[in-house]
CSV table of C-alpha atoms in Angstrom, one decimal:
chain,number,residue,atom,x,y,z
A,46,MET,CA,-44.3,226.1,-17.2
A,47,PRO,CA,-46.9,224.4,-19.4
A,48,TYR,CA,-50.2,225.9,-20.3
A,49,ILE,CA,-52.9,223.4,-21.5
A,50,ASN,CA,-56.1,224.6,-23.1
A,51,ILE,CA,-58.8,222.0,-23.3
A,52,GLN,CA,-61.8,222.9,-25.5
A,53,ILE,CA,-64.8,220.7,-25.3
A,54,THR,CA,-68.5,220.9,-26.1
A,55,ASP,CA,-70.7,222.3,-23.3
A,56,GLU,CA,-72.7,219.1,-22.7
A,57,GLY,CA,-73.0,218.7,-18.9
A,58,VAL,CA,-69.4,218.4,-17.9
A,59,SER,CA,-69.5,217.9,-14.1
A,60,GLN,CA,-67.3,219.6,-11.5
A,61,GLU,CA,-65.8,216.2,-10.7
A,62,GLN,CA,-64.9,215.6,-14.4
A,63,LYS,CA,-63.3,219.0,-14.5
A,64,VAL,CA,-61.2,218.1,-11.4
A,65,GLN,CA,-60.1,214.9,-13.2
A,66,LEU,CA,-59.2,216.8,-16.4
A,67,ILE,CA,-57.1,219.3,-14.4
A,68,ARG,CA,-55.4,216.5,-12.4
A,69,GLY,CA,-54.8,214.3,-15.4
A,70,ALA,CA,-53.4,217.0,-17.7
A,71,THR,CA,-51.1,218.3,-15.0
A,72,GLN,CA,-49.9,214.8,-14.2
A,73,LEU,CA,-49.2,214.2,-17.9
A,74,MET,CA,-46.8,217.1,-17.9
A,75,VAL,CA,-45.0,215.8,-14.8
A,76,ASP,CA,-44.8,212.2,-16.1
A,77,VAL,CA,-43.7,213.0,-19.7
A,78,LEU,CA,-41.7,216.2,-19.3
A,79,ASP,CA,-40.8,216.3,-15.6
A,80,LYS,CA,-42.5,219.7,-15.3
A,81,ASP,CA,-43.3,221.4,-12.0
A,82,PRO,CA,-47.0,221.2,-11.3
A,83,GLN,CA,-46.9,224.5,-9.4
A,84,THR,CA,-46.3,226.3,-12.7
A,85,THR,CA,-48.7,224.2,-14.8
A,86,PHE,CA,-51.9,225.8,-15.8
A,87,VAL,CA,-55.0,224.0,-17.2
A,88,VAL,CA,-57.8,226.1,-18.7
A,89,ILE,CA,-61.0,224.3,-19.8
A,90,GLU,CA,-63.3,226.0,-22.3
A,91,GLU,CA,-66.8,224.7,-22.7
A,92,VAL,CA,-68.2,225.6,-26.1
A,93,ASN,CA,-71.9,225.6,-27.0
A,94,THR,CA,-72.7,222.8,-29.5
A,95,ASP,CA,-74.1,225.5,-31.9
A,96,ASN,CA,-70.6,227.1,-32.0
A,97,TRP,CA,-68.6,223.9,-32.7
A,98,GLY,CA,-68.4,222.6,-36.2
A,99,VAL,CA,-67.2,219.3,-37.6
A,100,ALA,CA,-67.4,218.3,-41.2
A,101,GLY,CA,-69.1,221.5,-42.1
A,102,GLU,CA,-72.0,221.2,-39.7
A,103,SER,CA,-72.6,222.1,-36.1
A,104,VAL,CA,-72.4,219.5,-33.3
A,105,THR,CA,-76.0,220.5,-32.5
A,106,THR,CA,-77.0,219.1,-35.9
A,107,ARG,CA,-74.8,216.0,-35.6
A,108,ARG,CA,-76.3,215.2,-32.2
A,109,LYS,CA,-79.9,215.4,-33.7
A,110,LYS,CA,-78.9,213.0,-36.5
A,111,GLN,CA,-77.3,210.6,-34.0
A,112,VAL,CA,-80.6,210.5,-32.0
A,113,GLN,CA,-82.6,209.8,-35.2
A,114,GLN,CA,-80.4,206.9,-36.2
B,191,MET,CA,-51.2,244.6,-35.7
B,192,PRO,CA,-51.0,242.9,-32.4
B,193,TYR,CA,-53.6,240.6,-30.9
B,194,ILE,CA,-53.5,240.3,-27.1
B,195,ASN,CA,-55.5,237.6,-25.4
B,196,ILE,CA,-55.9,238.0,-21.6
B,197,GLN,CA,-57.3,235.0,-19.7
B,198,ILE,CA,-58.2,235.6,-16.1
B,199,THR,CA,-60.5,233.9,-13.6
B,200,ASP,CA,-64.0,235.2,-13.5
B,201,GLU,CA,-64.0,236.7,-10.1
B,202,GLY,CA,-65.8,240.0,-10.3
B,203,VAL,CA,-63.7,241.9,-12.8
B,204,SER,CA,-65.4,245.3,-13.2
B,205,GLN,CA,-66.1,247.2,-16.4
B,206,GLU,CA,-63.6,249.8,-15.2
B,207,GLN,CA,-60.9,247.2,-14.8
B,208,LYS,CA,-61.5,245.9,-18.2
B,209,VAL,CA,-61.2,249.4,-19.6
B,210,GLN,CA,-57.8,249.7,-17.8
B,211,LEU,CA,-56.6,246.3,-19.1
B,212,ILE,CA,-57.5,247.2,-22.7
B,213,ARG,CA,-55.9,250.6,-22.4
B,214,GLY,CA,-52.8,249.3,-20.7
B,215,ALA,CA,-52.2,246.4,-23.0
B,216,THR,CA,-52.7,248.6,-26.1
B,217,GLN,CA,-50.3,251.2,-24.7
B,218,LEU,CA,-47.7,248.6,-24.0
B,219,MET,CA,-47.7,247.7,-27.8
B,220,VAL,CA,-47.3,251.4,-28.6
B,221,ASP,CA,-44.5,252.0,-26.1
B,222,VAL,CA,-42.4,248.9,-26.7
B,223,LEU,CA,-43.0,248.1,-30.4
B,224,ASP,CA,-44.3,251.3,-31.8
B,225,LYS,CA,-47.5,249.6,-33.0
B,226,ASP,CA,-50.5,251.4,-34.3
B,227,PRO,CA,-53.3,251.3,-31.7
B,228,GLN,CA,-55.9,251.4,-34.5
B,229,THR,CA,-54.9,247.8,-35.4
B,230,THR,CA,-54.3,246.5,-31.9
B,231,PHE,CA,-56.9,244.1,-30.5
B,232,VAL,CA,-57.3,243.1,-26.9
B,233,VAL,CA,-59.6,240.2,-26.0
B,234,ILE,CA,-60.3,239.4,-22.4
B,235,GLU,CA,-61.6,235.9,-21.5
B,236,GLU,CA,-63.0,235.4,-18.0
B,237,VAL,CA,-62.8,231.7,-17.0
B,238,ASN,CA,-64.8,230.1,-14.2
B,239,THR,CA,-62.7,229.1,-11.3
B,240,ASP,CA,-63.9,225.5,-11.7
B,241,ASN,CA,-62.3,225.5,-15.2
B,242,TRP,CA,-58.9,226.9,-14.2
B,243,GLY,CA,-56.3,224.5,-12.8
B,244,VAL,CA,-53.0,225.3,-11.1
B,245,ALA,CA,-50.8,222.7,-9.5
B,246,GLY,CA,-53.3,220.0,-10.4
B,247,GLU,CA,-56.3,221.4,-8.6
B,248,SER,CA,-59.0,224.0,-9.5
B,249,VAL,CA,-58.8,227.6,-8.5
B,250,THR,CA,-62.2,227.0,-6.7
B,251,THR,CA,-60.4,224.5,-4.4
B,252,ARG,CA,-57.4,226.8,-4.0
B,253,ARG,CA,-59.6,229.7,-2.9
B,254,LYS,CA,-61.4,227.5,-0.3
B,255,LYS,CA,-58.0,226.5,1.2
B,256,GLN,CA,-56.9,230.2,1.3
B,257,VAL,CA,-60.0,231.1,3.2
B,258,GLN,CA,-59.5,228.3,5.7
B,259,GLN,CA,-55.9,229.3,6.4
C,43,MET,CA,-53.4,233.4,-12.3
C,44,PRO,CA,-53.5,235.3,-15.6
C,45,TYR,CA,-52.3,234.0,-18.9
C,46,ILE,CA,-51.5,236.6,-21.5
C,47,ASN,CA,-50.9,235.6,-25.1
C,48,ILE,CA,-49.4,238.3,-27.3
C,49,GLN,CA,-49.4,237.7,-31.0
C,50,ILE,CA,-47.3,240.1,-33.1
C,51,THR,CA,-45.7,240.0,-36.5
C,52,ASP,CA,-42.2,238.5,-36.7
C,53,GLU,CA,-40.4,241.7,-37.7
C,54,GLY,CA,-37.2,241.8,-35.7
C,55,VAL,CA,-38.5,241.9,-32.2
C,56,SER,CA,-35.4,242.2,-30.0
C,57,GLN,CA,-34.8,240.2,-26.8
C,58,GLU,CA,-34.9,243.5,-24.9
C,59,GLN,CA,-38.3,244.3,-26.3
C,60,LYS,CA,-39.6,240.9,-25.3
C,61,VAL,CA,-38.3,241.5,-21.8
C,62,GLN,CA,-40.3,244.8,-21.7
C,63,LEU,CA,-43.4,243.1,-23.0
C,64,ILE,CA,-43.2,240.4,-20.4
C,65,ARG,CA,-42.5,242.9,-17.6
C,66,GLY,CA,-45.2,245.3,-18.7
C,67,ALA,CA,-48.0,242.8,-19.2
C,68,THR,CA,-47.3,241.2,-15.8
C,69,GLN,CA,-47.2,244.6,-14.1
C,70,LEU,CA,-50.6,245.4,-15.7
C,71,MET,CA,-52.1,242.4,-14.0
C,72,VAL,CA,-50.7,243.5,-10.7
C,73,ASP,CA,-51.7,247.1,-11.0
C,74,VAL,CA,-55.3,246.5,-12.4
C,75,LEU,CA,-56.3,243.2,-10.8
C,76,ASP,CA,-53.9,242.8,-7.9
C,77,LYS,CA,-52.7,239.5,-9.3
C,78,ASP,CA,-49.7,237.5,-8.0
C,79,PRO,CA,-46.9,237.9,-10.6
C,80,GLN,CA,-45.6,234.4,-9.6
C,81,THR,CA,-48.6,232.9,-11.2
C,82,THR,CA,-48.8,235.2,-14.2
C,83,PHE,CA,-47.7,233.8,-17.6
C,84,VAL,CA,-46.9,235.8,-20.7
C,85,VAL,CA,-46.5,234.0,-24.0
C,86,ILE,CA,-45.3,235.9,-27.1
C,87,GLU,CA,-46.0,234.4,-30.5
C,88,GLU,CA,-44.2,235.9,-33.5
C,89,VAL,CA,-46.1,235.4,-36.7
C,90,ASN,CA,-44.6,235.5,-40.2
C,91,THR,CA,-46.0,238.5,-42.2
C,92,ASP,CA,-47.2,236.0,-44.8
C,93,ASN,CA,-49.4,234.4,-42.2
C,94,TRP,CA,-51.1,237.5,-40.8
C,95,GLY,CA,-53.9,239.1,-42.7
C,96,VAL,CA,-55.6,242.4,-42.3
C,97,ALA,CA,-58.4,243.7,-44.5
C,98,GLY,CA,-58.2,240.6,-46.7
C,99,GLU,CA,-54.5,240.8,-47.6
C,100,SER,CA,-51.2,239.7,-45.9
C,101,VAL,CA,-49.1,242.0,-43.9
C,102,THR,CA,-46.3,241.2,-46.4
C,103,THR,CA,-48.3,242.8,-49.1
C,104,ARG,CA,-49.3,245.8,-46.9
C,105,ARG,CA,-45.7,246.4,-46.1
C,106,LYS,CA,-44.7,246.5,-49.8
C,107,LYS,CA,-47.5,249.0,-50.5
C,108,GLN,CA,-46.3,251.2,-47.6
C,109,VAL,CA,-42.8,251.3,-49.0
C,110,GLN,CA,-44.1,252.2,-52.4
C,111,GLN,CA,-46.1,255.1,-51.1
D,216,MET,CA,-56.8,218.4,-40.0
D,217,PRO,CA,-57.5,222.1,-39.7
D,218,TYR,CA,-58.7,223.8,-36.6
D,219,ILE,CA,-60.3,227.3,-37.2
D,220,ASN,CA,-61.1,229.5,-34.2
D,221,ILE,CA,-63.4,232.4,-35.0
D,222,GLN,CA,-63.6,235.2,-32.4
D,223,ILE,CA,-66.4,237.7,-32.9
D,224,THR,CA,-68.2,240.1,-30.7
D,225,ASP,CA,-71.4,238.8,-29.0
D,226,GLU,CA,-73.9,241.0,-30.8
D,227,GLY,CA,-76.8,238.8,-31.7
D,228,VAL,CA,-75.2,236.2,-34.0
D,229,SER,CA,-78.0,233.9,-35.1
D,230,GLN,CA,-77.9,230.1,-35.3
D,231,GLU,CA,-78.2,230.4,-39.1
D,232,GLN,CA,-75.2,232.7,-39.2
D,233,LYS,CA,-73.2,230.2,-37.2
D,234,VAL,CA,-74.2,227.4,-39.6
D,235,GLN,CA,-72.9,229.6,-42.5
D,236,LEU,CA,-69.6,230.4,-40.7
D,237,ILE,CA,-69.0,226.7,-40.0
D,238,ARG,CA,-69.9,225.7,-43.5
D,239,GLY,CA,-67.9,228.5,-45.1
D,240,ALA,CA,-64.7,228.1,-43.1
D,241,THR,CA,-64.8,224.3,-43.7
D,242,GLN,CA,-65.3,224.8,-47.4
D,243,LEU,CA,-62.4,227.2,-47.5
D,244,MET,CA,-60.1,224.5,-46.2
D,245,VAL,CA,-61.4,222.1,-48.8
D,246,ASP,CA,-61.1,224.6,-51.7
D,247,VAL,CA,-57.7,226.0,-50.9
D,248,LEU,CA,-55.9,223.2,-49.2
D,249,ASP,CA,-57.8,220.1,-50.3
D,250,LYS,CA,-58.4,219.2,-46.6
D,251,ASP,CA,-60.9,216.5,-45.5
D,252,PRO,CA,-63.9,218.1,-43.9
D,253,GLN,CA,-64.4,215.1,-41.6
D,254,THR,CA,-61.3,216.3,-39.7
D,255,THR,CA,-61.9,220.0,-39.9
D,256,PHE,CA,-63.0,221.7,-36.7
D,257,VAL,CA,-64.5,225.2,-36.5
D,258,VAL,CA,-65.0,226.8,-33.0
D,259,ILE,CA,-66.8,230.1,-32.7
D,260,GLU,CA,-66.2,232.2,-29.6
D,261,GLU,CA,-68.6,235.1,-28.9
D,262,VAL,CA,-66.9,237.8,-26.9
D,263,ASN,CA,-68.8,240.4,-24.8
D,264,THR,CA,-68.2,243.9,-26.2
D,265,ASP,CA,-66.9,245.0,-22.8
D,266,ASN,CA,-64.1,242.4,-23.2
D,267,TRP,CA,-63.0,243.3,-26.7
D,268,GLY,CA,-60.7,246.3,-27.2
D,269,VAL,CA,-59.7,248.1,-30.4
D,270,ALA,CA,-57.5,251.2,-30.4
D,271,GLY,CA,-57.3,251.2,-26.7
D,272,GLU,CA,-61.1,251.3,-25.9
D,273,SER,CA,-63.8,248.7,-25.6
D,274,VAL,CA,-66.2,247.9,-28.5
D,275,THR,CA,-69.0,248.9,-26.1
D,276,THR,CA,-67.6,252.4,-26.0
D,277,ARG,CA,-67.0,252.4,-29.8
D,278,ARG,CA,-70.6,251.4,-30.4
D,279,LYS,CA,-71.9,254.2,-28.2
D,280,LYS,CA,-69.8,256.7,-30.2
D,281,GLN,CA,-71.1,255.4,-33.5
D,282,VAL,CA,-74.7,255.8,-32.4
D,283,GLN,CA,-74.0,259.4,-31.3
D,284,GLN,CA,-72.5,260.3,-34.6
E,70,MET,CA,-64.8,216.5,-30.2
E,71,PRO,CA,-62.1,217.9,-27.9
E,72,TYR,CA,-59.3,220.1,-29.0
E,73,ILE,CA,-56.3,220.3,-26.6
E,74,ASN,CA,-53.6,222.9,-27.0
E,75,ILE,CA,-50.4,222.2,-25.1
E,76,GLN,CA,-48.0,225.1,-24.8
E,77,ILE,CA,-44.5,224.3,-23.5
E,78,THR,CA,-41.1,225.8,-23.6
E,79,ASP,CA,-38.9,224.7,-26.5
E,80,GLU,CA,-36.3,222.9,-24.5
E,81,GLY,CA,-35.5,219.7,-26.4
E,82,VAL,CA,-38.8,217.9,-26.4
E,83,SER,CA,-38.2,214.6,-28.1
E,84,GLN,CA,-40.4,213.0,-30.8
E,85,GLU,CA,-41.1,210.2,-28.3
E,86,GLN,CA,-42.2,212.7,-25.6
E,87,LYS,CA,-44.6,214.3,-28.2
E,88,VAL,CA,-46.0,210.9,-28.9
E,89,GLN,CA,-46.7,210.4,-25.2
E,90,LEU,CA,-48.3,213.8,-24.8
E,91,ILE,CA,-50.6,213.1,-27.7
E,92,ARG,CA,-51.5,209.6,-26.5
E,93,GLY,CA,-51.9,210.7,-22.9
E,94,ALA,CA,-54.1,213.8,-23.6
E,95,THR,CA,-56.3,211.8,-26.0
E,96,GLN,CA,-56.7,209.0,-23.5
E,97,LEU,CA,-57.6,211.5,-20.8
E,98,MET,CA,-60.6,212.7,-22.9
E,99,VAL,CA,-61.7,209.0,-23.4
E,100,ASP,CA,-61.3,208.1,-19.7
E,101,VAL,CA,-62.9,211.2,-18.2
E,102,LEU,CA,-65.5,212.3,-20.8
E,103,ASP,CA,-66.0,209.2,-22.9
E,104,LYS,CA,-65.0,211.1,-26.1
E,105,ASP,CA,-64.2,209.5,-29.4
E,106,PRO,CA,-60.5,209.6,-30.1
E,107,GLN,CA,-61.1,209.8,-33.8
E,108,THR,CA,-62.4,213.4,-33.3
E,109,THR,CA,-59.9,214.4,-30.6
E,110,PHE,CA,-57.1,216.8,-31.7
E,111,VAL,CA,-53.9,217.6,-29.8
E,112,VAL,CA,-51.7,220.5,-30.9
E,113,ILE,CA,-48.4,221.0,-29.2
E,114,GLU,CA,-46.8,224.5,-29.4
E,115,GLU,CA,-43.1,224.8,-28.5
E,116,VAL,CA,-42.3,228.3,-27.3
E,117,ASN,CA,-38.8,229.8,-27.2
E,118,THR,CA,-37.7,230.5,-23.6
E,119,ASP,CA,-37.2,234.2,-24.6
E,120,ASN,CA,-40.9,234.4,-25.4
E,121,TRP,CA,-42.3,232.8,-22.2
E,122,GLY,CA,-42.6,235.0,-19.1
E,123,VAL,CA,-43.3,234.0,-15.5
E,124,ALA,CA,-43.2,236.4,-12.6
E,125,GLY,CA,-42.3,239.2,-14.9
E,126,GLU,CA,-39.1,237.7,-16.4
E,127,SER,CA,-38.4,235.4,-19.3
E,128,VAL,CA,-37.8,231.7,-18.8
E,129,THR,CA,-34.3,232.3,-20.3
E,130,THR,CA,-33.5,234.5,-17.4
E,131,ARG,CA,-35.0,232.1,-14.9
E,132,ARG,CA,-32.9,229.2,-16.3
E,133,LYS,CA,-29.7,231.2,-15.9
E,134,LYS,CA,-30.5,232.0,-12.3
E,135,GLN,CA,-31.3,228.4,-11.6
E,136,VAL,CA,-27.9,227.3,-13.0
E,137,GLN,CA,-26.1,230.0,-10.9
E,138,GLN,CA,-27.7,228.8,-7.7
F,187,MET,CA,-63.8,243.1,-35.4
F,188,PRO,CA,-63.3,239.4,-36.0
F,189,TYR,CA,-60.1,237.5,-35.3
F,190,ILE,CA,-59.7,234.2,-37.1
F,191,ASN,CA,-57.0,231.8,-36.1
F,192,ILE,CA,-56.4,229.0,-38.7
F,193,GLN,CA,-54.2,226.1,-37.5
F,194,ILE,CA,-53.0,223.7,-40.1
F,195,THR,CA,-50.2,221.2,-40.5
F,196,ASP,CA,-47.0,222.5,-41.9
F,197,GLU,CA,-47.0,220.6,-45.1
F,198,GLY,CA,-45.9,222.9,-47.9
F,199,VAL,CA,-48.6,225.6,-47.7
F,200,SER,CA,-47.7,228.1,-50.5
F,201,GLN,CA,-47.7,231.8,-50.2
F,202,GLU,CA,-50.6,231.9,-52.8
F,203,GLN,CA,-52.6,229.5,-50.7
F,204,LYS,CA,-52.1,231.7,-47.6
F,205,VAL,CA,-53.3,234.7,-49.6
F,206,GLN,CA,-56.4,232.7,-50.5
F,207,LEU,CA,-57.0,231.7,-46.9
F,208,ILE,CA,-56.7,235.3,-45.7
F,209,ARG,CA,-59.0,236.6,-48.5
F,210,GLY,CA,-61.6,233.8,-48.1
F,211,ALA,CA,-61.8,234.0,-44.3
F,212,THR,CA,-62.1,237.8,-44.4
F,213,GLN,CA,-64.8,237.6,-47.1
F,214,LEU,CA,-66.7,235.1,-45.0
F,215,MET,CA,-67.0,237.6,-42.2
F,216,VAL,CA,-68.2,240.3,-44.6
F,217,ASP,CA,-70.8,238.0,-46.3
F,218,VAL,CA,-72.2,236.3,-43.2
F,219,LEU,CA,-71.8,239.0,-40.5
F,220,ASP,CA,-71.4,242.2,-42.5
F,221,LYS,CA,-68.1,242.9,-40.7
F,222,ASP,CA,-65.6,245.6,-41.8
F,223,PRO,CA,-62.6,243.9,-43.4
F,224,GLN,CA,-60.4,246.8,-42.1
F,225,THR,CA,-60.8,245.4,-38.6
F,226,THR,CA,-60.7,241.7,-39.5
F,227,PHE,CA,-57.5,239.8,-38.6
F,228,VAL,CA,-56.6,236.3,-39.9
F,229,VAL,CA,-53.6,234.5,-38.3
F,230,ILE,CA,-52.4,231.3,-39.9
F,231,GLU,CA,-50.4,228.9,-37.7
F,232,GLU,CA,-48.5,226.1,-39.4
F,233,VAL,CA,-47.9,223.2,-37.0
F,234,ASN,CA,-45.3,220.5,-37.5
F,235,THR,CA,-46.8,217.1,-38.1
F,236,ASP,CA,-45.0,215.7,-35.1
F,237,ASN,CA,-46.9,218.2,-33.0
F,238,TRP,CA,-50.4,217.5,-34.2
F,239,GLY,CA,-52.3,214.5,-32.9
F,240,VAL,CA,-55.5,212.9,-34.1
F,241,ALA,CA,-56.9,209.7,-32.6
F,242,GLY,CA,-54.0,209.5,-30.2
F,243,GLU,CA,-51.2,209.4,-32.8
F,244,SER,CA,-49.2,212.1,-34.6
F,245,VAL,CA,-50.0,213.2,-38.1
F,246,THR,CA,-46.4,212.2,-39.0
F,247,THR,CA,-47.4,208.6,-38.1
F,248,ARG,CA,-50.7,208.8,-39.9
F,249,ARG,CA,-49.0,210.1,-43.1
F,250,LYS,CA,-46.6,207.1,-43.0
F,251,LYS,CA,-49.5,204.6,-42.7
F,252,GLN,CA,-51.4,206.3,-45.6
F,253,VAL,CA,-48.3,205.9,-47.8
F,254,GLN,CA,-48.0,202.2,-46.9
F,255,GLN,CA,-51.6,201.5,-47.7
């Protein structure tokens, strides 16, 4: 009965990538824990880069610095 | 001081339904645990059907199959 | 396909109360949103009163003040 | 390695306020727990006032009552 | 910068299985989204079967029924 | 009405440190967003180092490597 919540930045994740995330996370529960996929939920949350912070600054700011380098 | 997080697929949930979810979840805390409604939070998260997986496939795909049947 | 996460303080919640929370939250999804109970998850998290804060102080401290009053 | 999830109502939070939330929450982990900011995540979730309930009613409704008073 | 939260029932998950969940979930982010593993967090939460409900009843109850069948 | 969830590894966080986390996170909401502390919740979750992964390995493993260095 696993529930997997995947939080990622909202930077153009395609529908195909979401399919792969759902399939892969579900298969991981089957392979490692022998769980029933029928009762395995995967929820993907896409978070705006303004709303995600690492090392005290937003990912928006980090991305700008990476481009400048 | 309960906090209740309700995650559902984003499929046309009306404002009236949200009112009922908030009222019902709060009342459940009062009835079962004798909690104070003043310090009971309910947060509803609506998730795109592309971003919710069950049984290794997205709800978007499941809905299409249901229509075809 | 709802997922409901109920966070409450860890203050002697009985097994019977948990049964009622699970039953009530699931029924709420059926009544308000016509969801299938088979794919409705409820997860109850019990949080130590030291770890829950309201108004800038822990629930442990709040409980002590309530007793003193 | 802290992960801090901040849920607030979606009522015009500015980019500058988000920067301050990320900076402040990260600094709190450094000051209190001596954590490494490089591995400190802050995720801000903005929730529609229709989707946030307190005391059994939505924040949308509460805001209307506050204006009327 | 993904954050993956895996909630499973607390039914004897071994340390080796946890290692595999962490490795597999991290690798999924690398394979599908080309994320940096250095900034990928995985948090596993083990939930007591009394506290997890499916179809309106606790997993504890479901497990008993499965044994009886 | 903020809700702040702080997830940290379970490595001897003292009651005094929890008090400071609760106070600091609440004050941050007051200072940055002018929120009412009375309706600000802080929930601290302490996670076993076996259950927290970074860079594809558990924090337990990372701590052992740090000691060896």
